PDB file of C-alpha atoms in Angstrom:
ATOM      1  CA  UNK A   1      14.017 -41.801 -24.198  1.00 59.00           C
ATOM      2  CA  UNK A   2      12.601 -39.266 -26.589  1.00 62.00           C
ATOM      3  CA  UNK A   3      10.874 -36.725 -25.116  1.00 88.00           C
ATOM      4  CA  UNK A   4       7.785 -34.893 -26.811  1.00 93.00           C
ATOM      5  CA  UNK A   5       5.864 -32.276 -24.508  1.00 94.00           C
ATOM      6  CA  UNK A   6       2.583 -30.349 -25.543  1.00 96.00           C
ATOM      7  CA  UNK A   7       1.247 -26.963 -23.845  1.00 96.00           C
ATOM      8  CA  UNK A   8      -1.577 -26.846 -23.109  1.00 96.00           C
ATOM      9  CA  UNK A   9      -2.663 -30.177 -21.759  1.00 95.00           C
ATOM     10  CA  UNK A  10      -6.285 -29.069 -22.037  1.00 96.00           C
ATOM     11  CA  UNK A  11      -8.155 -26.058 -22.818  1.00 97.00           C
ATOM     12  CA  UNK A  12     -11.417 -24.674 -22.774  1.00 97.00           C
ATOM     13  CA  UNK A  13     -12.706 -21.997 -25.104  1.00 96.00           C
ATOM     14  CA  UNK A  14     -15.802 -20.039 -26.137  1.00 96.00           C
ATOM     15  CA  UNK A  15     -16.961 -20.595 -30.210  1.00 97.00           C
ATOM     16  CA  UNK A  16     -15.613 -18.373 -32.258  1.00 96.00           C
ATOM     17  CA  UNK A  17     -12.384 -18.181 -30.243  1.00 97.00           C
ATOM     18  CA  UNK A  18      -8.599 -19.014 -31.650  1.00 97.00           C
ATOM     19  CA  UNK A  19      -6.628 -21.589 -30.052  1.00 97.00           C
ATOM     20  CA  UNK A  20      -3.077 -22.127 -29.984  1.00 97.00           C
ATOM     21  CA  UNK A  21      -1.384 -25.377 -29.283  1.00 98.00           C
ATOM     22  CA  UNK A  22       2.292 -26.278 -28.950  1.00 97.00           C
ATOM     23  CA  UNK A  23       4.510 -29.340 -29.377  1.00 96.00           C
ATOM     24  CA  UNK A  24       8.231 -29.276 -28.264  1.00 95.00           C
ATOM     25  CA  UNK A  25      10.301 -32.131 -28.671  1.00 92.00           C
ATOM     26  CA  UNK A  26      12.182 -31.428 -25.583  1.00 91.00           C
ATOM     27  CA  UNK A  27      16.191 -33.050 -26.491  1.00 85.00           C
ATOM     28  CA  UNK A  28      16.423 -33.426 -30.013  1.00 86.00           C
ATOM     29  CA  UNK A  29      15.552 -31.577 -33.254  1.00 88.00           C
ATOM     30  CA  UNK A  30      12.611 -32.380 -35.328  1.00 88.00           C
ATOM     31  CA  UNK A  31      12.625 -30.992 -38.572  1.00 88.00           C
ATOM     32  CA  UNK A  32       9.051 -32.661 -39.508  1.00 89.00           C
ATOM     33  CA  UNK A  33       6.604 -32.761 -37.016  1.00 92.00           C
ATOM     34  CA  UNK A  34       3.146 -34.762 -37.574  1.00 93.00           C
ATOM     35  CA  UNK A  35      -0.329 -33.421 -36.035  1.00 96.00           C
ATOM     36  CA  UNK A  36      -3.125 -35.502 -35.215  1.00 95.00           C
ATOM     37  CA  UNK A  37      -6.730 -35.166 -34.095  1.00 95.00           C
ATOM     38  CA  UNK A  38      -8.647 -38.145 -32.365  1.00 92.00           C
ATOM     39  CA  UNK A  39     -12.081 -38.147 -31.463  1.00 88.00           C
ATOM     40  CA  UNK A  40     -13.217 -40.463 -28.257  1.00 83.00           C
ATOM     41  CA  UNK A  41     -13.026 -44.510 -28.572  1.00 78.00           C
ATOM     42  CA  UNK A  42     -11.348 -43.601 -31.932  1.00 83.00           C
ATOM     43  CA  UNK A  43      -8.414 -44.094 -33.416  1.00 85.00           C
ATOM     44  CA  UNK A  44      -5.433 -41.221 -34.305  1.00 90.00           C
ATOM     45  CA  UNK A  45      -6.475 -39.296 -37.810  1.00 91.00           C
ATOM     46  CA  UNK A  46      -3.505 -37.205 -39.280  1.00 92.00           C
ATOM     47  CA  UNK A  47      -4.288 -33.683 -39.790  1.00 96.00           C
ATOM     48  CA  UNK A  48      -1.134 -32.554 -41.281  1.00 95.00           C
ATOM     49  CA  UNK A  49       2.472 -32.528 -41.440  1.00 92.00           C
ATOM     50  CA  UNK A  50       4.974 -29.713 -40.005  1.00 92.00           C
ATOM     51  CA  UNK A  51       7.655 -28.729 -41.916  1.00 89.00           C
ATOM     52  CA  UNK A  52      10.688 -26.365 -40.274  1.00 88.00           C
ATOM     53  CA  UNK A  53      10.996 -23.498 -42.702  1.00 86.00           C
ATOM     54  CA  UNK A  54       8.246 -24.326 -45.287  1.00 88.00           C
ATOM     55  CA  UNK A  55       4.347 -24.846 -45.434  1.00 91.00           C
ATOM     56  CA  UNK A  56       2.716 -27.688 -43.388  1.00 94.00           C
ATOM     57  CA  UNK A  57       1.231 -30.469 -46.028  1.00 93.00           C
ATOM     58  CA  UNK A  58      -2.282 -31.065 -45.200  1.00 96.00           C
ATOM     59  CA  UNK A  59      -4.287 -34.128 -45.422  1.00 94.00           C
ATOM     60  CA  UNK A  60      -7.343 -34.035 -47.659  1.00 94.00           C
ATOM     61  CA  UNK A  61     -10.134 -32.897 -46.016  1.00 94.00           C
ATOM     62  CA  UNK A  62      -8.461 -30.641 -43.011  1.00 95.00           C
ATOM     63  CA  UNK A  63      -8.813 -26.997 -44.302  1.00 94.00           C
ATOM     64  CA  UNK A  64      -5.754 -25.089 -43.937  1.00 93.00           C
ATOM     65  CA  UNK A  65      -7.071 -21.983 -43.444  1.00 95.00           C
ATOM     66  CA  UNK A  66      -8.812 -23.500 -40.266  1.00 96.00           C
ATOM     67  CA  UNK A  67      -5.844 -25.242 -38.973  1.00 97.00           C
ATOM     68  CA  UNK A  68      -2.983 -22.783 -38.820  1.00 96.00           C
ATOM     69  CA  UNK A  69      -0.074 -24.716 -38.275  1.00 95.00           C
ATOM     70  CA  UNK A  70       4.191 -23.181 -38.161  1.00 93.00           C
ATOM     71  CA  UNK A  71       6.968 -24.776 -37.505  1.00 92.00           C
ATOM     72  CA  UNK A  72       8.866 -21.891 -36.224  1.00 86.00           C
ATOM     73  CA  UNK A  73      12.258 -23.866 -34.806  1.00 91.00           C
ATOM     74  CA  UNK A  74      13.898 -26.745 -35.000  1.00 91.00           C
ATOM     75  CA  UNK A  75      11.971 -27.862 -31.757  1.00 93.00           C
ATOM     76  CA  UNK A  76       9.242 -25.969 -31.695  1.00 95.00           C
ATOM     77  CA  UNK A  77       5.536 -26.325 -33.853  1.00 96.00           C
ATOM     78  CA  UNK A  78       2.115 -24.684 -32.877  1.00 97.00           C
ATOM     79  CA  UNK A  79      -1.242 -25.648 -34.324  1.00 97.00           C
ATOM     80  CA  UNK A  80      -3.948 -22.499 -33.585  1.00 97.00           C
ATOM     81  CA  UNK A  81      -7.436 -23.666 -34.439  1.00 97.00           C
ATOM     82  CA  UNK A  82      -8.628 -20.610 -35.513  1.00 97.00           C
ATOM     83  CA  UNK A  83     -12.811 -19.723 -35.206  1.00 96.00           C
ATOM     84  CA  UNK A  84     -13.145 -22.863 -32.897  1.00 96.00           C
ATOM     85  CA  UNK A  85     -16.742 -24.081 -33.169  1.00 96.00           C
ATOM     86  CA  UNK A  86     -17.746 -27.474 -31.060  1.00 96.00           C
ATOM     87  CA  UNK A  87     -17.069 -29.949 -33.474  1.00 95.00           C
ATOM     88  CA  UNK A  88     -13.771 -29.111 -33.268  1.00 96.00           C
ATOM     89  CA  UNK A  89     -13.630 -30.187 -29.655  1.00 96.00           C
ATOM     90  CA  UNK A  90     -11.573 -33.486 -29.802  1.00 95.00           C
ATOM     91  CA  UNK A  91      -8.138 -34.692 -28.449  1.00 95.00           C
ATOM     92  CA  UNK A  92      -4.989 -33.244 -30.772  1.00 97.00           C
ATOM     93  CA  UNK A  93      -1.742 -34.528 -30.575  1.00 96.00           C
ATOM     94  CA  UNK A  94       1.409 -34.222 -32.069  1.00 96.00           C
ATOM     95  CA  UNK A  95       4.244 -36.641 -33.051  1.00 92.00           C
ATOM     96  CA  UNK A  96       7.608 -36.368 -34.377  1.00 89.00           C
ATOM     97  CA  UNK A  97      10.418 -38.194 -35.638  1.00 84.00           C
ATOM     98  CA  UNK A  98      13.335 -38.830 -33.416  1.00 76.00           C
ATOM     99  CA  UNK A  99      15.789 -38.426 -36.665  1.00 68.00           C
ATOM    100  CA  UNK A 100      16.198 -38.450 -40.156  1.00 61.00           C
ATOM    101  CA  UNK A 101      17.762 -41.769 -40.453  1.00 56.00           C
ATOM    102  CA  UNK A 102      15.338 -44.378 -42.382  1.00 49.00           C
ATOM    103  CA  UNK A 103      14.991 -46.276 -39.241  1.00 51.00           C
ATOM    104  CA  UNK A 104      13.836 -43.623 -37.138  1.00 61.00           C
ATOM    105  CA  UNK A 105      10.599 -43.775 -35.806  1.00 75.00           C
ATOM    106  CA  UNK A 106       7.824 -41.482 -33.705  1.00 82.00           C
ATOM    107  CA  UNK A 107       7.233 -40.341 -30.453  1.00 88.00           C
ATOM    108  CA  UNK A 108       4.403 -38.686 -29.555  1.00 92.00           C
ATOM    109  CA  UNK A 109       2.908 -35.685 -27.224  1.00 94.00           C
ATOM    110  CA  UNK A 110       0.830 -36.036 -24.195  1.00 94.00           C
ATOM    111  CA  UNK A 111      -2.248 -34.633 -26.315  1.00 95.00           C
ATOM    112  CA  UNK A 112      -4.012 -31.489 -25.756  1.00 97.00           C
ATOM    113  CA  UNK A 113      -7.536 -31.869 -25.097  1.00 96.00           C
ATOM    114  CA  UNK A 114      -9.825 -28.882 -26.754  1.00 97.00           C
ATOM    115  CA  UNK A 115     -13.351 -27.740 -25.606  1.00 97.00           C
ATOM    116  CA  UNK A 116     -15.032 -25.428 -27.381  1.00 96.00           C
ATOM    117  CA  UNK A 117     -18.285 -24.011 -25.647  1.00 96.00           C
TER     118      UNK A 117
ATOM    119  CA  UNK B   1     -11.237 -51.362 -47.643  1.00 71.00           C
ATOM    120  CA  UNK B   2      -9.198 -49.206 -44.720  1.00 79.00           C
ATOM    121  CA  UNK B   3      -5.453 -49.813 -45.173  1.00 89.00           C
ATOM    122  CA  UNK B   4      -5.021 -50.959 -41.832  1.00 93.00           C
ATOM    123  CA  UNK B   5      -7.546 -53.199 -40.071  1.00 93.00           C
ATOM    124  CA  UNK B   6      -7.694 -54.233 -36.181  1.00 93.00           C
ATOM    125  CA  UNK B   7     -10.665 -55.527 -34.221  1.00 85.00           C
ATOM    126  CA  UNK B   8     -11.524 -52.868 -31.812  1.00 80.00           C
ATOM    127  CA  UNK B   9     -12.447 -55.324 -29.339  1.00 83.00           C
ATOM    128  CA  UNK B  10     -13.095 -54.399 -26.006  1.00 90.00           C
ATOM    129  CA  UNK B  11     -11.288 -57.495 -25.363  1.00 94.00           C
ATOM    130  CA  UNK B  12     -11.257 -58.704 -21.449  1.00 96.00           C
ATOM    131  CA  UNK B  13      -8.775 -61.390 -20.531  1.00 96.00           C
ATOM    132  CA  UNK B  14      -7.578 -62.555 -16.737  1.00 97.00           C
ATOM    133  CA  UNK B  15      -4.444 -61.774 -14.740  1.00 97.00           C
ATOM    134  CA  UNK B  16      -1.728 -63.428 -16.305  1.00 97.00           C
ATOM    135  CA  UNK B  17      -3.559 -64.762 -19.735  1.00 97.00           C
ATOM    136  CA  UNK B  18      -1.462 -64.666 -22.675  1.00 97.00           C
ATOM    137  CA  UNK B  19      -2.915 -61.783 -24.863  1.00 97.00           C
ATOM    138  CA  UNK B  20      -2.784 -61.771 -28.865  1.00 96.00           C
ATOM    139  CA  UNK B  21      -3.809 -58.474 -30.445  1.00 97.00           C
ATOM    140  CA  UNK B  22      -3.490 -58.128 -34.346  1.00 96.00           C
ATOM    141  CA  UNK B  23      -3.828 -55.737 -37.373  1.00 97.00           C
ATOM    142  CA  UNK B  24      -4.133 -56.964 -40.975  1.00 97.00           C
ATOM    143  CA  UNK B  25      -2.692 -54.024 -44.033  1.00 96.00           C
ATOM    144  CA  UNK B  26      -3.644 -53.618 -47.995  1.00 95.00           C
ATOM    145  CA  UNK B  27      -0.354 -51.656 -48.122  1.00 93.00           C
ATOM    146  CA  UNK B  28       2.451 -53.313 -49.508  1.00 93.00           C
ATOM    147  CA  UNK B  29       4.514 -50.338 -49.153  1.00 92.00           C
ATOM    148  CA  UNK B  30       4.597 -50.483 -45.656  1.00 92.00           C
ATOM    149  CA  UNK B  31       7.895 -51.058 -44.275  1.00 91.00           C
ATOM    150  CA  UNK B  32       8.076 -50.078 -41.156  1.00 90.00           C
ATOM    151  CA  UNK B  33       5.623 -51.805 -37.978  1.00 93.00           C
ATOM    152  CA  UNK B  34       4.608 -50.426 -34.697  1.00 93.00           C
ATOM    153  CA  UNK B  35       2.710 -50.721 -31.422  1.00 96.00           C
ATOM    154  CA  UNK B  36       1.855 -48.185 -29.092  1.00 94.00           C
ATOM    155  CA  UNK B  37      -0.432 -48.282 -25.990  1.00 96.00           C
ATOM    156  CA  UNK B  38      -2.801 -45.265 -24.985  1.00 94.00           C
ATOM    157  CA  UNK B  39      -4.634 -45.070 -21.503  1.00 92.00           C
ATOM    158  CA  UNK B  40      -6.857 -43.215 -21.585  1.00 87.00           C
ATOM    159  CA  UNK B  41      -6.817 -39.152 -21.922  1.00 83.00           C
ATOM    160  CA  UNK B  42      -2.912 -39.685 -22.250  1.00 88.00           C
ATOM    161  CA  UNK B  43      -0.949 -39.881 -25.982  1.00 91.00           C
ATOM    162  CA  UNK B  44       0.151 -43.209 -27.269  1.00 92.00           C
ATOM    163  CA  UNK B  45       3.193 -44.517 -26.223  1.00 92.00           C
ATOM    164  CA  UNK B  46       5.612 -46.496 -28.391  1.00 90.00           C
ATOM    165  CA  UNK B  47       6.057 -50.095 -27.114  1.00 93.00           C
ATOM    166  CA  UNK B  48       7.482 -51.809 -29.961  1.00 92.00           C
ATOM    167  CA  UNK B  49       9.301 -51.316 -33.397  1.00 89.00           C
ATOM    168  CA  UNK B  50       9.781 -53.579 -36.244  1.00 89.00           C
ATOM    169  CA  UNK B  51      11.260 -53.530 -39.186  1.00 86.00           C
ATOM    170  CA  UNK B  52      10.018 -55.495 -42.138  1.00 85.00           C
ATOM    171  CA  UNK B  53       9.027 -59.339 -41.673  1.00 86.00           C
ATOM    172  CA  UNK B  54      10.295 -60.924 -38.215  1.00 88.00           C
ATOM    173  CA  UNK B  55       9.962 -61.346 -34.658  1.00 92.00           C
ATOM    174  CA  UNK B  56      11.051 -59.009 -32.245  1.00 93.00           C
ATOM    175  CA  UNK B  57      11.093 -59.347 -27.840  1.00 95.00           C
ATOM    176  CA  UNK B  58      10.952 -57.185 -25.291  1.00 94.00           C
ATOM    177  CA  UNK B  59      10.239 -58.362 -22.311  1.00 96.00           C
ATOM    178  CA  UNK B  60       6.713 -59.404 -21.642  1.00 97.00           C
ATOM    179  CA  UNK B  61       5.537 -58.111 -25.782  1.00 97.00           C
ATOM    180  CA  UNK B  62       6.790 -60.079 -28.562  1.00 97.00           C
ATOM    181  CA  UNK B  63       5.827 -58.210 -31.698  1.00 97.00           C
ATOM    182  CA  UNK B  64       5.453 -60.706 -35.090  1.00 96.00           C
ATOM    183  CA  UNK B  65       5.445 -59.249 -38.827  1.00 96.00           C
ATOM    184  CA  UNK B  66       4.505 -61.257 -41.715  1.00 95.00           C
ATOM    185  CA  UNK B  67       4.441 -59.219 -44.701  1.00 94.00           C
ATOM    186  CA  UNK B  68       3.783 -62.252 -47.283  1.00 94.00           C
ATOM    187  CA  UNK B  69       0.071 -62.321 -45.246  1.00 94.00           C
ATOM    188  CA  UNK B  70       0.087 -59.000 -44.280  1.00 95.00           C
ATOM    189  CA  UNK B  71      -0.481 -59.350 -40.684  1.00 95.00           C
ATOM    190  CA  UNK B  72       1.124 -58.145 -37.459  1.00 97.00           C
ATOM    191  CA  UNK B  73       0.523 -59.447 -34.041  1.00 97.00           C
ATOM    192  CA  UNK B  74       1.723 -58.439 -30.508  1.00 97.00           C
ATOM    193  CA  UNK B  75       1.974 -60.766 -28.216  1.00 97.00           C
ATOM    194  CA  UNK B  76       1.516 -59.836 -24.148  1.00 97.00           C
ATOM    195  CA  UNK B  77       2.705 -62.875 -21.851  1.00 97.00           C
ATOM    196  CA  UNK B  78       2.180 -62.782 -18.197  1.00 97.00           C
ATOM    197  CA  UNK B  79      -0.680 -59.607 -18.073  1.00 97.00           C
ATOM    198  CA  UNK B  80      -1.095 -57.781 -15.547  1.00 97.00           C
ATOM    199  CA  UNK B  81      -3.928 -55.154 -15.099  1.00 96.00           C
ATOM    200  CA  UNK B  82      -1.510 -52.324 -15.459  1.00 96.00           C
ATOM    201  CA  UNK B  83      -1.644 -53.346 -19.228  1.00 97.00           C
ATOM    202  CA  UNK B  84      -5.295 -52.322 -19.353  1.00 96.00           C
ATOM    203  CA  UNK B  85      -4.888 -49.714 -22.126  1.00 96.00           C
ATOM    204  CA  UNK B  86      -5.655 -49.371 -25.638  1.00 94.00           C
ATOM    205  CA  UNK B  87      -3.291 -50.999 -28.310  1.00 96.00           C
ATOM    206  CA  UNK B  88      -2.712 -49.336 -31.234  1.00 95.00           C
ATOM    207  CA  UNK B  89      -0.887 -50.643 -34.355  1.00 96.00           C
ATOM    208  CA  UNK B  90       0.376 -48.261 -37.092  1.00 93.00           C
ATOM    209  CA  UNK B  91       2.816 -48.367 -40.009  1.00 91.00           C
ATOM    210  CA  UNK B  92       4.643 -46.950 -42.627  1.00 89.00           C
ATOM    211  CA  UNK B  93       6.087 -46.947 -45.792  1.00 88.00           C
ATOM    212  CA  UNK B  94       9.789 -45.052 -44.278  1.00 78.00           C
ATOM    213  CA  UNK B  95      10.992 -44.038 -40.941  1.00 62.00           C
ATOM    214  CA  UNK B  96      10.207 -40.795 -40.132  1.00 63.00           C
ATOM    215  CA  UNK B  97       7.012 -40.871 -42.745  1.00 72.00           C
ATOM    216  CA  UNK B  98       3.591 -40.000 -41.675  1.00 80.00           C
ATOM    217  CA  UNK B  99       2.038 -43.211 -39.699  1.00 87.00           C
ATOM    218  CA  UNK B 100      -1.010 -44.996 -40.845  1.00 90.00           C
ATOM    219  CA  UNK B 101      -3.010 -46.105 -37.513  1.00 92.00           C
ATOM    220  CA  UNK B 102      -5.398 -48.980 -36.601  1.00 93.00           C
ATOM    221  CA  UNK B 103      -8.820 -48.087 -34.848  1.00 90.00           C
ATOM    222  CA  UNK B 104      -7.074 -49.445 -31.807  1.00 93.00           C
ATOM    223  CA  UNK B 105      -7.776 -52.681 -29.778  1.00 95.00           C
ATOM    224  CA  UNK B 106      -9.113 -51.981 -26.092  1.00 94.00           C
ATOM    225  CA  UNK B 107      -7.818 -54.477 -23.545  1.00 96.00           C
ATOM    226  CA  UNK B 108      -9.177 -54.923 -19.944  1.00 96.00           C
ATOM    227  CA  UNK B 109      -6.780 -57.299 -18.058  1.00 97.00           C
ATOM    228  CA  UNK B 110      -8.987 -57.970 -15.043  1.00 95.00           C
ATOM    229  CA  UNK B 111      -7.629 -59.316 -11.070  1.00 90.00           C
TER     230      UNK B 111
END
């Protein structure tokens, strides 16, 4: 099936630090790509969506110049939290469609776990 | 009102019980249905896909839509405690759109 991989699986930081997170879908193009945050014993909460050659769309409330997100390839999208503080430790993951047909549907990253110290 | 409601359970059930998890929408617009376990630490992974109202099987999950109510249900015959996991539901209004997600139902299938 649909493969999705995310680098790196978990990460550890100091406040005030930048982070950089990337999602690959591994054999076939994804030309949106979804990011989500989750917090524990809660469910997924969309952050944004990744767009190859044009600005992510962010959800309301997710400040853009906090989440840095760029699709740079066909395969390829990175999310850098930038000026991590410890609420923004929490479990991101990405998703993306496996086509463009209607009846496409998601597959999703391993996660990236973030701690921010 | 959230758009998509599921109990969160914890919900505990024997070896080889018949589980029923379910999510109830607001959106009407939702076309497109889907289930996808998590363990835990680990992302979700999909387990089944429906399209509009219907049944759909796959193996040991049967996965029911009825959009007149505006309820989904999964269905897990024969469980095993490798099914221990949270369920999530999520849907949307076109394939390939941005998924709206339930809180997630955790289930404990115990020996």
């Amino acid at each position: 099936g649909a493969v999705v991989s995310q680098h790196p699986s978990r990460v550890i930081c100091k406040s005030g630090t930048s982070v950089k997170i990337e999602c690959r879908s591994l054999d076939f193009q994804a030309t949106t790509m979804f990011w989500y945050r989750q917090f524990p014993k809660q469910s997924l909460m969309l952050m944004a969506t990744s767009n190859e050659g044009s600005k992510a769309t962010y959800e309301q409330g997710v400040e853009k110049d906090k989440f840095l997100i760029n699709h740079a390839s066909l395969t390829l999208s990175t999310l850098t939290v930038t000026s991590a503080h410890p609420e923004d430790s929490s479990f991101y993951i990405c998703s993306a469609p496996l086509g463009q047909a209607s009846t496409d549907t998601q597959y999703f990253g391993p996660g990236t776990r973030l701690t921010v110290l | 009102q959230k758009e998509v409601e599921q109990d969160p359970g914890p919900l505990s059930v024997p070896e080889g019980a018949i589980v029923s998890l379910n999510c109830t929408y607001s959106n009407s617009a939702f076309q497109y249905f889907m289930w996808y376990r998590q363990y835990s630490r680990k992302g979700p992974e999909l387990l089944m896909y429906t399209y509009s109202s219907g049944n759909k099987e796959d193996g040991r999950f049967t996965a029911q839509v009825d959009k007149s109510s505006k309820y989904i249900s999964l269905f897990i015959r024969d469980s095993q405690p490798s099914d221990s996991a949270t369920y999530l539901c999520a849907m949307s209004t076109g394939g390939g759109n941005k998924l709206t997600f339930g809180t997630g139902t955790q289930l404990k299938v115990e020996l």
